[in-house]
Coordinates of C-alpha atoms and ligand atoms in Angstrom, one line a residue:
M1219 CA -62.3 4.5 -17.9
S1220 CA -64.0 4.8 -14.5
A1221 CA -63.9 8.1 -12.8
E1222 CA -61.5 7.0 -10.2
D1223 CA -59.0 5.6 -12.8
E1224 CA -59.1 8.9 -14.6
K1225 CA -56.1 11.1 -14.0
I1226 CA -56.3 14.7 -15.1
A1227 CA -53.4 15.6 -17.4
P1228 CA -51.0 18.1 -15.8
T1229 CA -51.0 21.4 -17.5
N1230 CA -48.3 22.4 -20.1
F1231 CA -47.5 25.3 -22.3
I1232 CA -49.9 24.2 -25.0
R1233 CA -52.8 23.8 -22.6
N1234 CA -52.0 27.2 -21.3
I1235 CA -52.1 28.7 -24.8
I1236 CA -55.4 27.0 -25.4
Q1237 CA -56.9 28.2 -22.1
D1238 CA -55.9 31.8 -23.0
D1239 CA -57.5 31.4 -26.4
L1240 CA -60.7 30.3 -24.8
D1241 CA -60.6 33.0 -22.1
S1242 CA -60.0 35.7 -24.6
A1243 CA -62.7 34.3 -26.8
K1244 CA -60.3 33.9 -29.7
H1245 CA -61.9 30.5 -30.1
Q1246 CA -65.3 29.3 -28.9
A1247 CA -64.3 25.7 -29.2
I1248 CA -61.1 23.8 -29.7
Q1249 CA -60.5 21.5 -32.7
T1250 CA -57.3 19.4 -32.9
R1251 CA -56.3 16.5 -35.1
F1252 CA -53.9 13.5 -35.0
P1253 CA -52.4 13.2 -38.5
P1254 CA -50.4 9.9 -38.9
E1255 CA -49.0 8.9 -42.2
P1256 CA -50.2 5.3 -42.8
N1257 CA -46.7 4.0 -43.6
G1258 CA -46.2 1.9 -40.5
Y1259 CA -47.6 1.0 -37.1
L1260 CA -47.9 3.6 -34.4
H1261 CA -45.3 3.6 -31.7
I1262 CA -45.0 5.0 -28.2
G1263 CA -44.0 8.4 -29.6
H1264 CA -47.3 8.6 -31.5
A1265 CA -49.0 7.8 -28.2
K1266 CA -47.6 11.1 -26.9
S1267 CA -49.1 13.0 -29.8
I1268 CA -52.4 11.1 -29.5
C1269 CA -52.7 11.7 -25.8
L1270 CA -51.9 15.4 -26.4
N1271 CA -54.3 16.0 -29.2
F1272 CA -57.2 13.8 -28.0
G1273 CA -56.5 14.7 -24.4
I1274 CA -56.9 18.4 -25.1
A1275 CA -60.1 17.8 -27.0
E1276 CA -61.4 15.8 -24.1
D1277 CA -60.4 18.2 -21.4
F1278 CA -61.5 21.4 -23.1
A1279 CA -64.8 20.0 -24.5
G1280 CA -63.4 20.2 -28.0
K1281 CA -63.0 17.8 -30.8
C1282 CA -60.2 15.9 -32.4
N1283 CA -60.0 14.4 -35.8
L1284 CA -58.1 11.4 -36.9
R1285 CA -56.6 12.3 -40.2
F1286 CA -54.5 10.0 -42.4
D1287 CA -51.9 11.9 -44.1
D1288 CA -51.8 9.8 -47.2
T1289 CA -49.9 11.6 -49.9
N1290 CA -47.1 9.1 -50.5
P1291 CA -49.0 6.3 -52.1
E1292 CA -46.0 4.1 -52.6
K1293 CA -45.2 3.8 -48.9
E1294 CA -48.7 3.6 -47.6
D1295 CA -51.0 0.8 -47.1
I1296 CA -54.5 -0.1 -45.9
E1297 CA -53.0 -2.5 -43.4
Y1298 CA -51.4 0.5 -41.7
V1299 CA -54.7 2.5 -41.8
N1300 CA -56.5 -0.3 -40.0
A1301 CA -53.8 -0.9 -37.5
I1302 CA -53.7 2.8 -36.6
I1303 CA -57.5 2.9 -36.2
D1304 CA -57.3 -0.1 -33.8
D1305 CA -54.5 1.5 -31.8
V1306 CA -56.3 4.8 -31.3
K1307 CA -59.5 3.0 -30.3
W1308 CA -57.5 0.8 -28.0
L1309 CA -56.1 3.8 -26.3
K1310 CA -59.8 4.7 -25.6
F1311 CA -59.9 7.8 -27.6
D1312 CA -62.8 8.8 -29.9
W1313 CA -62.3 11.0 -32.9
D1314 CA -64.8 13.5 -34.2
K1315 CA -64.2 13.0 -37.9
L1316 CA -62.1 10.3 -39.6
Q1317 CA -60.5 12.0 -42.6
Y1318 CA -57.8 11.5 -45.2
S1319 CA -55.6 14.1 -46.8
S1320 CA -56.6 12.5 -50.1
D1321 CA -60.2 13.7 -49.4
Y1322 CA -58.8 17.1 -50.2
F1323 CA -56.9 16.3 -53.4
Q1324 CA -59.5 18.4 -55.4
P1325 CA -59.5 21.5 -53.2
L1326 CA -55.7 21.3 -52.9
Y1327 CA -55.5 21.3 -56.6
D1328 CA -57.9 24.2 -56.9
Y1329 CA -55.9 26.2 -54.3
A1330 CA -52.8 25.5 -56.3
I1331 CA -54.4 27.0 -59.4
E1332 CA -55.4 30.0 -57.3
L1333 CA -51.7 30.4 -56.3
I1334 CA -50.6 30.2 -59.9
K1335 CA -53.1 32.8 -60.9
Q1336 CA -51.8 35.1 -58.3
G1337 CA -48.3 34.6 -59.6
K1338 CA -47.3 32.8 -56.4
A1339 CA -46.5 29.4 -57.9
Y1340 CA -44.8 28.2 -61.0
V1341 CA -44.0 25.0 -62.9
D1342 CA -40.4 24.2 -62.9
S1343 CA -38.5 21.8 -65.2
L1344 CA -35.3 21.6 -63.2
S1345 CA -34.2 18.1 -62.3
A1346 CA -34.1 17.1 -58.6
E1347 CA -30.3 17.4 -58.8
E1348 CA -30.5 20.9 -60.2
I1349 CA -33.1 22.0 -57.6
R1350 CA -30.7 20.9 -54.9
E1351 CA -27.9 22.8 -56.5
Y1352 CA -30.0 26.0 -57.0
R1353 CA -31.3 25.9 -53.4
G1354 CA -28.1 27.2 -51.9
T1355 CA -26.9 26.5 -48.4
L1356 CA -27.3 27.8 -44.9
T1357 CA -24.7 30.4 -45.7
E1358 CA -25.3 31.1 -49.3
P1359 CA -28.6 32.2 -50.9
G1360 CA -30.2 30.1 -53.6
K1361 CA -30.6 31.2 -57.2
A1362 CA -33.6 31.5 -59.3
S1363 CA -34.6 28.7 -61.6
P1364 CA -34.9 29.8 -65.3
D1365 CA -38.5 28.8 -65.1
R1366 CA -39.3 31.2 -62.2
N1367 CA -40.7 33.8 -64.5
R1368 CA -42.8 31.6 -66.6
S1369 CA -46.0 33.3 -67.5
I1370 CA -49.2 32.6 -65.5
E1371 CA -50.9 31.3 -68.7
E1372 CA -48.0 28.9 -69.4
N1373 CA -48.0 27.7 -65.7
L1374 CA -51.7 27.1 -65.8
D1375 CA -51.4 25.1 -69.0
L1376 CA -48.5 23.0 -67.8
F1377 CA -50.1 22.4 -64.4
A1378 CA -53.3 21.2 -66.1
R1379 CA -51.2 18.9 -68.3
M1380 CA -49.3 17.6 -65.3
R1381 CA -52.7 16.8 -63.8
A1382 CA -53.9 15.2 -67.0
G1383 CA -51.0 12.8 -66.8
E1384 CA -49.1 14.0 -69.9
F1385 CA -45.7 13.9 -68.3
E1386 CA -43.4 11.4 -66.9
D1387 CA -42.5 11.3 -63.2
G1388 CA -40.0 14.0 -62.3
K1389 CA -40.4 16.0 -65.5
Y1390 CA -42.0 19.0 -63.7
L1391 CA -42.6 20.3 -60.2
L1392 CA -45.0 22.9 -59.1
R1393 CA -43.2 25.3 -56.8
A1394 CA -44.2 28.1 -54.5
K1395 CA -42.7 31.5 -55.5
I1396 CA -41.5 32.8 -52.2
D1397 CA -37.8 33.9 -51.7
M1398 CA -34.7 32.1 -53.0
A1399 CA -32.6 34.2 -50.6
S1400 CA -34.6 33.5 -47.5
P1401 CA -32.4 32.5 -44.5
N1402 CA -35.0 29.7 -44.0
I1403 CA -34.3 27.1 -46.7
N1404 CA -37.9 25.9 -46.5
M1405 CA -39.0 29.2 -47.9
R1406 CA -36.7 29.0 -51.0
D1407 CA -39.5 28.2 -53.5
P1408 CA -40.5 24.8 -51.9
A1409 CA -42.2 22.2 -54.0
L1410 CA -46.0 22.0 -53.8
Y1411 CA -46.7 19.2 -56.3
R1412 CA -44.7 16.4 -57.9
I1413 CA -45.6 14.1 -60.7
K1414 CA -45.9 10.5 -59.5
K1415 CA -47.8 8.0 -61.5
A1416 CA -48.5 5.8 -58.6
H1417 CA -51.7 3.9 -57.6
H1418 CA -53.2 5.3 -54.5
Q1419 CA -55.0 3.1 -52.0
R1420 CA -58.0 5.4 -51.9
T1421 CA -58.0 7.5 -55.1
G1422 CA -56.8 4.7 -57.4
D1423 CA -55.3 6.1 -60.6
D1424 CA -57.2 9.4 -60.5
W1425 CA -54.2 11.5 -59.7
P1426 CA -50.8 11.4 -61.5
I1427 CA -49.7 14.3 -59.3
Y1428 CA -49.4 14.4 -55.5
P1429 CA -49.2 17.4 -53.2
M1430 CA -46.2 17.7 -50.9
Y1431 CA -46.5 17.4 -47.1
D1432 CA -46.0 21.1 -46.2
Y1433 CA -48.6 22.2 -48.7
T1434 CA -51.1 19.5 -47.8
H1435 CA -50.9 19.7 -44.1
C1436 CA -51.7 23.3 -43.5
I1437 CA -54.6 23.3 -46.0
S1438 CA -56.0 20.1 -44.6
D1439 CA -55.8 21.7 -41.1
A1440 CA -57.5 24.8 -42.4
I1441 CA -60.3 22.9 -44.2
E1442 CA -61.1 21.0 -41.0
E1443 CA -61.0 24.3 -39.1
I1444 CA -58.4 23.0 -36.7
T1445 CA -57.7 25.7 -34.1
H1446 CA -54.3 24.4 -32.8
S1447 CA -52.2 22.2 -35.1
L1448 CA -49.8 20.5 -32.7
C1449 CA -46.7 18.9 -34.2
T1450 CA -43.1 18.0 -33.3
L1451 CA -40.2 20.3 -33.1
E1452 CA -38.7 19.4 -36.5
F1453 CA -41.5 21.4 -38.1
E1454 CA -40.6 24.6 -36.3
D1455 CA -38.7 25.8 -39.4
H1456 CA -41.6 24.8 -41.6
R1457 CA -44.0 27.1 -39.7
P1458 CA -43.3 30.2 -41.9
L1459 CA -44.3 28.1 -44.9
Y1460 CA -47.4 26.8 -43.1
D1461 CA -48.4 30.4 -42.5
W1462 CA -47.4 31.6 -46.0
V1463 CA -49.6 29.1 -47.7
L1464 CA -52.6 29.9 -45.5
D1465 CA -52.1 33.6 -46.0
E1466 CA -52.0 33.2 -49.8
V1467 CA -55.0 30.9 -50.3
K1468 CA -58.5 31.6 -49.1
T1469 CA -59.2 28.8 -46.6
P1470 CA -62.0 29.0 -44.0
A1471 CA -59.5 29.2 -41.1
H1472 CA -55.9 29.8 -40.3
P1473 CA -54.9 27.3 -37.6
R1474 CA -52.0 28.0 -35.3
Q1475 CA -49.1 25.6 -35.5
I1476 CA -47.4 24.8 -32.2
E1477 CA -44.4 22.6 -31.8
F1478 CA -43.4 20.3 -29.0
A1479 CA -40.5 17.9 -28.4
R1480 CA -40.8 14.4 -29.7
L1481 CA -40.8 11.5 -27.2
Q1482 CA -37.4 9.8 -27.2
L1483 CA -37.2 6.7 -25.1
K1484 CA -33.8 5.3 -24.1
Y1485 CA -32.8 1.9 -25.6
T1486 CA -35.6 2.3 -28.1
I1487 CA -36.2 3.4 -31.6
T1488 CA -39.2 5.6 -32.4
S1489 CA -39.3 5.9 -36.2
K1490 CA -41.7 3.9 -38.3
R1491 CA -39.1 3.6 -41.0
K1492 CA -36.5 2.1 -38.7
L1493 CA -39.0 -0.1 -37.0
N1494 CA -40.1 -1.3 -40.4
Q1495 CA -36.5 -2.3 -41.1
L1496 CA -36.5 -4.5 -37.9
V1497 CA -39.6 -6.2 -39.3
I1498 CA -38.3 -6.7 -42.8
D1499 CA -34.9 -8.0 -41.6
N1500 CA -36.6 -10.4 -39.3
H1501 CA -35.0 -9.1 -36.2
V1502 CA -38.4 -9.2 -34.6
D1503 CA -41.5 -11.2 -35.1
G1504 CA -43.6 -8.5 -36.8
W1505 CA -44.8 -5.1 -35.8
D1506 CA -46.5 -6.4 -32.8
D1507 CA -43.6 -8.3 -31.4
P1508 CA -43.8 -7.7 -27.7
R1509 CA -40.3 -6.2 -27.7
M1510 CA -41.4 -3.5 -30.2
P1511 CA -42.2 0.0 -28.9
T1512 CA -45.2 -0.1 -31.1
I1513 CA -48.6 0.3 -29.5
S1514 CA -49.6 -3.1 -30.9
G1515 CA -46.3 -4.6 -29.5
L1516 CA -46.9 -3.0 -26.1
R1517 CA -50.5 -4.3 -26.1
R1518 CA -49.3 -7.8 -26.9
R1519 CA -46.8 -7.5 -24.2
G1520 CA -49.5 -6.7 -21.7
Y1521 CA -49.4 -2.9 -21.4
T1522 CA -52.8 -1.4 -20.7
P1523 CA -54.2 1.8 -22.4
E1524 CA -54.4 3.4 -19.0
S1525 CA -50.7 2.8 -18.3
I1526 CA -49.7 4.4 -21.6
R1527 CA -52.0 7.4 -21.0
D1528 CA -50.5 7.7 -17.6
F1529 CA -47.0 7.5 -19.0
C1530 CA -47.8 10.3 -21.4
N1531 CA -49.1 12.4 -18.6
R1532 CA -46.0 11.8 -16.6
I1533 CA -43.5 12.8 -19.3
G1534 CA -45.4 16.0 -20.0
V1535 CA -45.1 18.2 -23.0
T1536 CA -42.3 20.7 -23.5
K1537 CA -40.2 22.3 -26.2
K1538 CA -37.0 20.7 -24.9
D1539 CA -35.6 17.5 -26.4
S1540 CA -34.7 14.9 -23.8
F1541 CA -34.5 11.2 -23.3
I1542 CA -37.0 9.4 -21.1
E1543 CA -35.8 6.4 -19.0
V1544 CA -37.5 3.1 -19.8
A1545 CA -38.2 2.9 -16.0
V1546 CA -40.8 5.7 -16.4
L1547 CA -42.8 3.5 -18.8
E1548 CA -42.3 0.4 -16.6
N1549 CA -43.4 2.2 -13.5
S1550 CA -46.6 3.3 -15.2
I1551 CA -47.5 -0.3 -16.1
R1552 CA -46.4 -1.7 -12.8
E1553 CA -48.6 0.7 -10.9
D1554 CA -51.6 -0.1 -13.1
L1555 CA -51.1 -3.8 -13.0
N1556 CA -50.5 -3.8 -9.2
E1557 CA -54.1 -2.6 -9.0
R1558 CA -55.7 -4.8 -11.6
A1559 CA -53.7 -8.0 -12.0
V1560 CA -55.0 -11.3 -10.7
R1561 CA -52.5 -13.0 -8.5
V1562 CA -51.6 -16.6 -9.3
M1563 CA -48.6 -18.9 -8.9
G1564 CA -46.5 -20.0 -11.7
V1565 CA -43.0 -21.6 -11.6
L1566 CA -40.8 -20.5 -14.4
R1567 CA -37.8 -22.8 -13.9
P1568 CA -39.2 -25.8 -12.0
L1569 CA -37.4 -27.8 -9.4
K1570 CA -39.2 -30.9 -8.1
V1571 CA -39.7 -31.1 -4.3
T1572 CA -40.9 -34.2 -2.6
I1573 CA -42.3 -33.7 0.9
K1574 CA -41.4 -36.9 2.6
N1575 CA -43.7 -36.9 5.6
Y1576 CA -46.8 -35.7 3.6
P1577 CA -49.3 -38.6 3.2
D1578 CA -49.2 -40.3 -0.2
G1579 CA -52.1 -39.5 -2.4
Q1580 CA -53.5 -36.7 -0.1
V1581 CA -54.6 -33.5 -1.8
E1582 CA -55.7 -30.5 0.2
E1583 CA -57.6 -27.5 -1.1
L1584 CA -56.1 -24.3 0.1
T1585 CA -57.6 -20.9 -0.2
A1586 CA -55.6 -18.2 -2.0
K1587 CA -56.4 -14.5 -2.5
N1588 CA -56.7 -13.2 -6.0
H1589 CA -55.4 -9.8 -4.8
P1590 CA -53.7 -9.1 -1.5
Q1591 CA -55.6 -5.9 -0.8
K1592 CA -58.7 -6.2 -2.9
E1593 CA -61.2 -8.4 -1.2
E1594 CA -63.7 -7.8 -4.0
M1595 CA -61.4 -9.7 -6.4
G1596 CA -62.2 -12.9 -4.4
T1597 CA -60.3 -16.0 -3.6
R1598 CA -59.6 -19.3 -5.4
S1599 CA -58.7 -22.7 -4.2
I1600 CA -55.4 -24.3 -5.0
N1601 CA -54.3 -27.9 -4.5
F1602 CA -51.5 -29.0 -2.3
S1603 CA -49.9 -32.4 -2.5
K1604 CA -46.8 -34.4 -1.8
V1605 CA -44.9 -33.4 -4.9
I1606 CA -44.6 -29.8 -5.8
Y1607 CA -42.5 -27.6 -8.0
I1608 CA -40.6 -24.5 -6.8
E1609 CA -38.2 -22.2 -8.6
R1610 CA -34.7 -23.5 -9.1
D1611 CA -33.4 -20.2 -7.8
D1612 CA -35.1 -20.8 -4.5
F1613 CA -32.6 -23.5 -3.6
M1614 CA -28.9 -23.1 -3.1
E1615 CA -26.6 -25.9 -2.2
D1616 CA -24.0 -23.6 -0.6
A1617 CA -26.2 -20.8 0.5
P1618 CA -24.7 -17.7 2.2
K1619 CA -25.9 -17.1 5.7
K1620 CA -28.6 -14.8 4.9
F1621 CA -30.1 -16.6 2.0
F1622 CA -33.6 -16.9 3.3
R1623 CA -34.8 -19.6 1.0
L1624 CA -34.0 -23.3 0.8
S1625 CA -30.8 -25.1 1.5
V1626 CA -30.3 -28.2 3.5
G1627 CA -31.5 -27.5 7.0
R1628 CA -33.3 -24.3 6.2
E1629 CA -37.0 -23.7 6.6
V1630 CA -39.2 -21.6 4.3
R1631 CA -42.9 -20.8 4.1
L1632 CA -44.8 -22.1 1.0
R1633 CA -47.2 -19.3 0.1
Y1634 CA -50.7 -20.2 1.5
A1635 CA -49.5 -23.6 2.6
Y1636 CA -47.0 -24.9 5.1
Y1637 CA -43.5 -24.4 6.4
I1638 CA -41.1 -26.9 4.8
T1639 CA -37.5 -27.7 5.7
C1640 CA -35.1 -29.1 3.2
T1641 CA -33.4 -32.3 4.4
D1642 CA -31.7 -33.6 1.3
F1643 CA -31.3 -33.2 -2.5
V1644 CA -30.8 -35.5 -5.5
K1645 CA -28.3 -34.7 -8.3
D1646 CA -28.3 -36.2 -11.8
D1647 CA -25.2 -37.5 -13.5
N1648 CA -24.1 -34.0 -14.5
G1649 CA -24.2 -32.8 -11.0
E1650 CA -27.3 -30.8 -11.4
V1651 CA -29.8 -30.7 -8.6
I1652 CA -33.0 -32.3 -9.9
E1653 CA -35.0 -32.9 -6.7
L1654 CA -35.3 -31.6 -3.2
I1655 CA -36.3 -33.8 -0.3
C1656 CA -38.2 -31.8 2.3
S1657 CA -40.3 -32.3 5.4
Y1658 CA -43.3 -30.2 6.3
D1659 CA -44.7 -29.1 9.6
P1660 CA -48.5 -29.9 9.7
E1661 CA -49.0 -27.3 12.4
T1662 CA -48.1 -24.5 10.1
K1663 CA -51.0 -24.8 7.7
G1664 CA -52.0 -21.4 6.3
G1665 CA -48.4 -20.1 6.8
S1666 CA -47.9 -19.5 10.5
S1667 CA -46.6 -21.5 13.4
P1668 CA -48.5 -21.9 16.6
D1669 CA -45.1 -21.9 18.5
G1670 CA -44.4 -18.4 17.1
R1671 CA -41.5 -19.8 15.1
K1672 CA -40.7 -17.3 12.3
V1673 CA -39.3 -17.9 8.8
K1674 CA -38.0 -15.1 6.7
G1675 CA -38.6 -16.5 3.2
T1676 CA -41.9 -17.2 1.5
I1677 CA -41.8 -18.9 -1.8
H1678 CA -44.3 -19.8 -4.5
W1679 CA -45.0 -23.3 -5.7
V1680 CA -47.4 -25.4 -7.7
S1681 CA -48.6 -29.0 -7.1
A1682 CA -46.9 -31.2 -9.6
E1683 CA -49.9 -33.4 -10.1
H1684 CA -52.2 -30.4 -10.8
A1685 CA -49.9 -28.0 -12.6
I1686 CA -50.2 -27.3 -16.3
D1687 CA -47.4 -26.8 -18.7
A1688 CA -46.9 -23.5 -20.5
Q1689 CA -44.4 -21.5 -22.4
V1690 CA -43.3 -18.2 -20.9
N1691 CA -41.5 -15.4 -22.8
L1692 CA -39.3 -13.1 -20.8
Y1693 CA -38.2 -9.8 -22.5
D1694 CA -35.4 -7.5 -22.0
R1695 CA -34.7 -4.3 -23.9
L1696 CA -34.4 -4.7 -27.6
F1697 CA -31.2 -2.6 -27.9
T1698 CA -28.1 -2.5 -25.8
H1699 CA -27.3 1.1 -26.8
P1700 CA -29.2 3.9 -25.1
N1701 CA -29.7 5.8 -28.4
P1702 CA -29.6 3.2 -31.2
A1703 CA -31.0 5.7 -33.7
S1704 CA -27.8 7.8 -33.3
T1705 CA -25.5 5.0 -34.4
E1706 CA -24.4 4.2 -37.9
D1707 CA -26.2 0.8 -38.0
F1708 CA -28.7 0.4 -35.2
S1709 CA -29.1 -3.3 -36.0
E1710 CA -25.6 -3.8 -34.6
H1711 CA -26.9 -2.8 -31.2
L1712 CA -29.7 -5.3 -30.9
N1713 CA -29.7 -7.1 -27.6
P1714 CA -29.1 -10.8 -28.3
E1715 CA -30.8 -11.5 -25.0
S1716 CA -34.0 -9.5 -25.6
L1717 CA -36.1 -12.7 -25.6
T1718 CA -35.8 -15.7 -23.2
V1719 CA -38.1 -18.5 -24.0
L1720 CA -38.9 -20.9 -21.1
E1721 CA -40.7 -23.9 -22.4
N1722 CA -41.5 -26.0 -19.4
C1723 CA -43.1 -23.7 -16.9
K1724 CA -45.5 -25.1 -14.4
L1725 CA -48.6 -23.0 -13.7
E1726 CA -51.7 -23.2 -11.6
P1727 CA -54.3 -25.1 -13.6
A1728 CA -56.8 -22.2 -13.8
L1729 CA -54.4 -20.5 -16.2
A1730 CA -55.4 -23.1 -18.8
D1731 CA -58.5 -20.9 -19.3
A1732 CA -56.7 -17.6 -19.1
R1733 CA -58.3 -14.9 -21.3
I1734 CA -56.1 -12.7 -23.4
D1735 CA -57.4 -9.6 -21.8
T1736 CA -56.7 -10.6 -18.2
H1737 CA -53.6 -9.5 -16.6
Y1738 CA -51.9 -11.8 -14.1
Q1739 CA -49.3 -11.4 -11.5
F1740 CA -47.3 -14.6 -11.2
E1741 CA -46.3 -14.1 -7.6
R1742 CA -42.7 -13.0 -7.2
T1743 CA -41.9 -13.3 -10.9
G1744 CA -43.7 -10.4 -12.6
Y1745 CA -46.8 -9.5 -14.5
F1746 CA -47.9 -11.6 -17.4
I1747 CA -50.5 -11.8 -20.1
K1748 CA -51.5 -14.7 -22.3
D1749 CA -50.1 -14.3 -25.8
S1750 CA -52.9 -13.2 -28.2
K1751 CA -51.5 -15.1 -31.2
A1752 CA -49.9 -18.3 -30.1
D1753 CA -51.7 -21.6 -30.6
N1754 CA -50.1 -23.2 -27.6
L1755 CA -50.5 -21.9 -24.0
M1756 CA -48.0 -19.1 -23.9
F1757 CA -47.6 -16.1 -21.5
N1758 CA -45.6 -12.9 -22.1
R1759 CA -44.0 -11.1 -19.2
T1760 CA -45.1 -7.5 -19.3
V1761 CA -42.7 -6.3 -16.7
T1762 CA -41.0 -7.7 -13.6
L1763 CA -42.0 -6.8 -10.1
R1764 CA -39.7 -4.7 -8.0
D1765 CA -37.5 -7.5 -7.0
T1766 CA -37.2 -7.5 -3.3
W1767 CA -35.3 -10.8 -3.4
A1768 CA -32.5 -9.3 -5.4
K1769 CA -32.3 -6.5 -2.9
L1770 CA -32.3 -8.8 0.1
D1771 CA -29.7 -11.2 -1.5
K1772 CA -27.4 -8.3 -2.4
Q1773 CA -27.4 -7.0 1.1
N1774 CA -26.4 -10.3 2.4
Q1775 CA -23.6 -11.2 0.1
Ligands
LIG2290 P1 -42.1 8.4 -37.9 O1 -40.7 8.9 -38.2 O2 -42.1 7.4 -36.8 O3 -42.8 8.0 -39.2 P2 -43.5 10.8 -38.1 O4 -43.5 12.0 -37.3 O5 -43.1 10.8 -39.5 O6 -42.8 9.7 -37.3 P3 -46.3 10.7 -38.5 O7 -47.2 9.5 -38.9 O8 -46.2 11.8 -39.5 O9 -45.0 10.1 -38.1 O10 -46.8 11.2 -37.1 C1 -48.1 11.6 -36.8 C2 -48.0 12.5 -35.6 O11 -47.3 11.9 -34.5 C3 -47.3 13.8 -36.0 O12 -48.0 14.9 -35.5 C4 -45.9 13.6 -35.3 O13 -45.4 14.8 -35.0 C5 -46.3 12.8 -34.1 N1 -45.2 12.0 -33.6 C6 -44.4 11.1 -34.3 N2 -43.4 10.7 -33.6 C7 -43.5 11.3 -32.4 C8 -42.8 11.2 -31.2 N3 -41.7 10.4 -31.1 N4 -43.1 12.0 -30.1 C9 -44.2 12.7 -30.2 N5 -45.0 12.9 -31.3 C10 -44.6 12.1 -32.4
LIG2291 MG1 -43.6 10.9 -41.4

């Protein structure tokens, strides 16, 4: 990112804590980590955590690790690992170390033995059902398992045999011995290890037992000497356990866990599990469907890393749950694309226009700016000829008085070209207008009239002879419900109009060579990017422009 693009993240309560810890010399250097579980693709919520963890490391001259929290082998996959790596890189963040929780399976096991030796952990034979029963409720204390007082020797022996693969899944658990009467249910002898004879994508069949999240996470943080372990609010009640484990085992550091509110975006789902469901049920075309709130979906839709980082700065970091409007995300991308997008003309719903008094066979090369303010982005030439296409919407048979576009007898400016006046139109057998007949004023070349005559509307167009055909995909929000995750079946709230496919769009010929990393503004219709997967020429609309026409038209109806 160039210096001028870079926006300093606004401060927040976590940054304040870190600044204090540096000022008081509690820490000489800051170490954070981003710890995704590789069980799906990253979504916009993860971007918040990425921007926070990596952003802090960047701004405080610290380091941030990327750590795959890979302790649920059945749900995890190398495909997800690779996708996550791509996404973090794409967001233009660099990690210090790339780690996996599975790198720590041996030390985690050794620490567990240490806990057993101290009488702080025991092997329990209760079934999952019984454990739930014994756990108690928010109002009732739990009760001790009969195995709670198993001897240390016996625990050591059973745990070694669990590790050796002697028992079937579910036969035993290793549990921490904390307090079955704790008001915090997480402290009622939580599980540390379970038996699971599952193949792991990295450790293969080495381990028939896998450590639980709460046990793994704090120790992994400690081994990496993380100074501030930033996580979302649902882990607040797990913090006593995080601290308990680190107090009981001798790790090189005791990181501080700090919680912040998850990003919740209206009309969107931010849960890998639920997004996976959309993919499995074919409601979308894969994890990177441009309607998905995944980083890969946003990328394919035409979002830039800068816009996502800007969005994360704008929403800030607090301890209060709230919903963010989709418009906040859209404004971030609009502002960014307004700066960088190359302007072109493309007609999405073409209507043929014949300019009666324009010489047959004549082609003029007109000069168009690639950006209205940025001279350095240069110009291009576009061809003008007798037959052109304009947007269907730019003509109305019975136009209200203040419709400033075409209708019989009305004059409009063709962007970069001439004033034209509609004189007639042709309908097909169904009564649909299929062609406009217009005349042009040769004196208005370049878009102004020597007699000072003003026209209010300027419309875009392409020369029919020169235009290329393309498919354009327009997107709307994926859900019609502002909080689909709160509903019984979120798939009932899918928006049937989330995708509009326009197959016969007419574009400037230069777009035949569009690159997948170039952002375009199709004048008046939005920002677009070439689809990165399609075999045919296909463009995805990233976001609409602020629609001044809609506003104008509304005022006049
Ligand atoms: P999901 O339910 O989507 O799987 P998760 O929290 O289980 O979410 P992880 O892979 O464990 O996903 O997340 C990695 C990191 O990203 C965690 O620190 C987590 O707190 C954070 N994170 C996940 N979702 C959000 C969100 N919506 N807003 C902010 N941070 C998030
Ligand atoms: Mg998770």
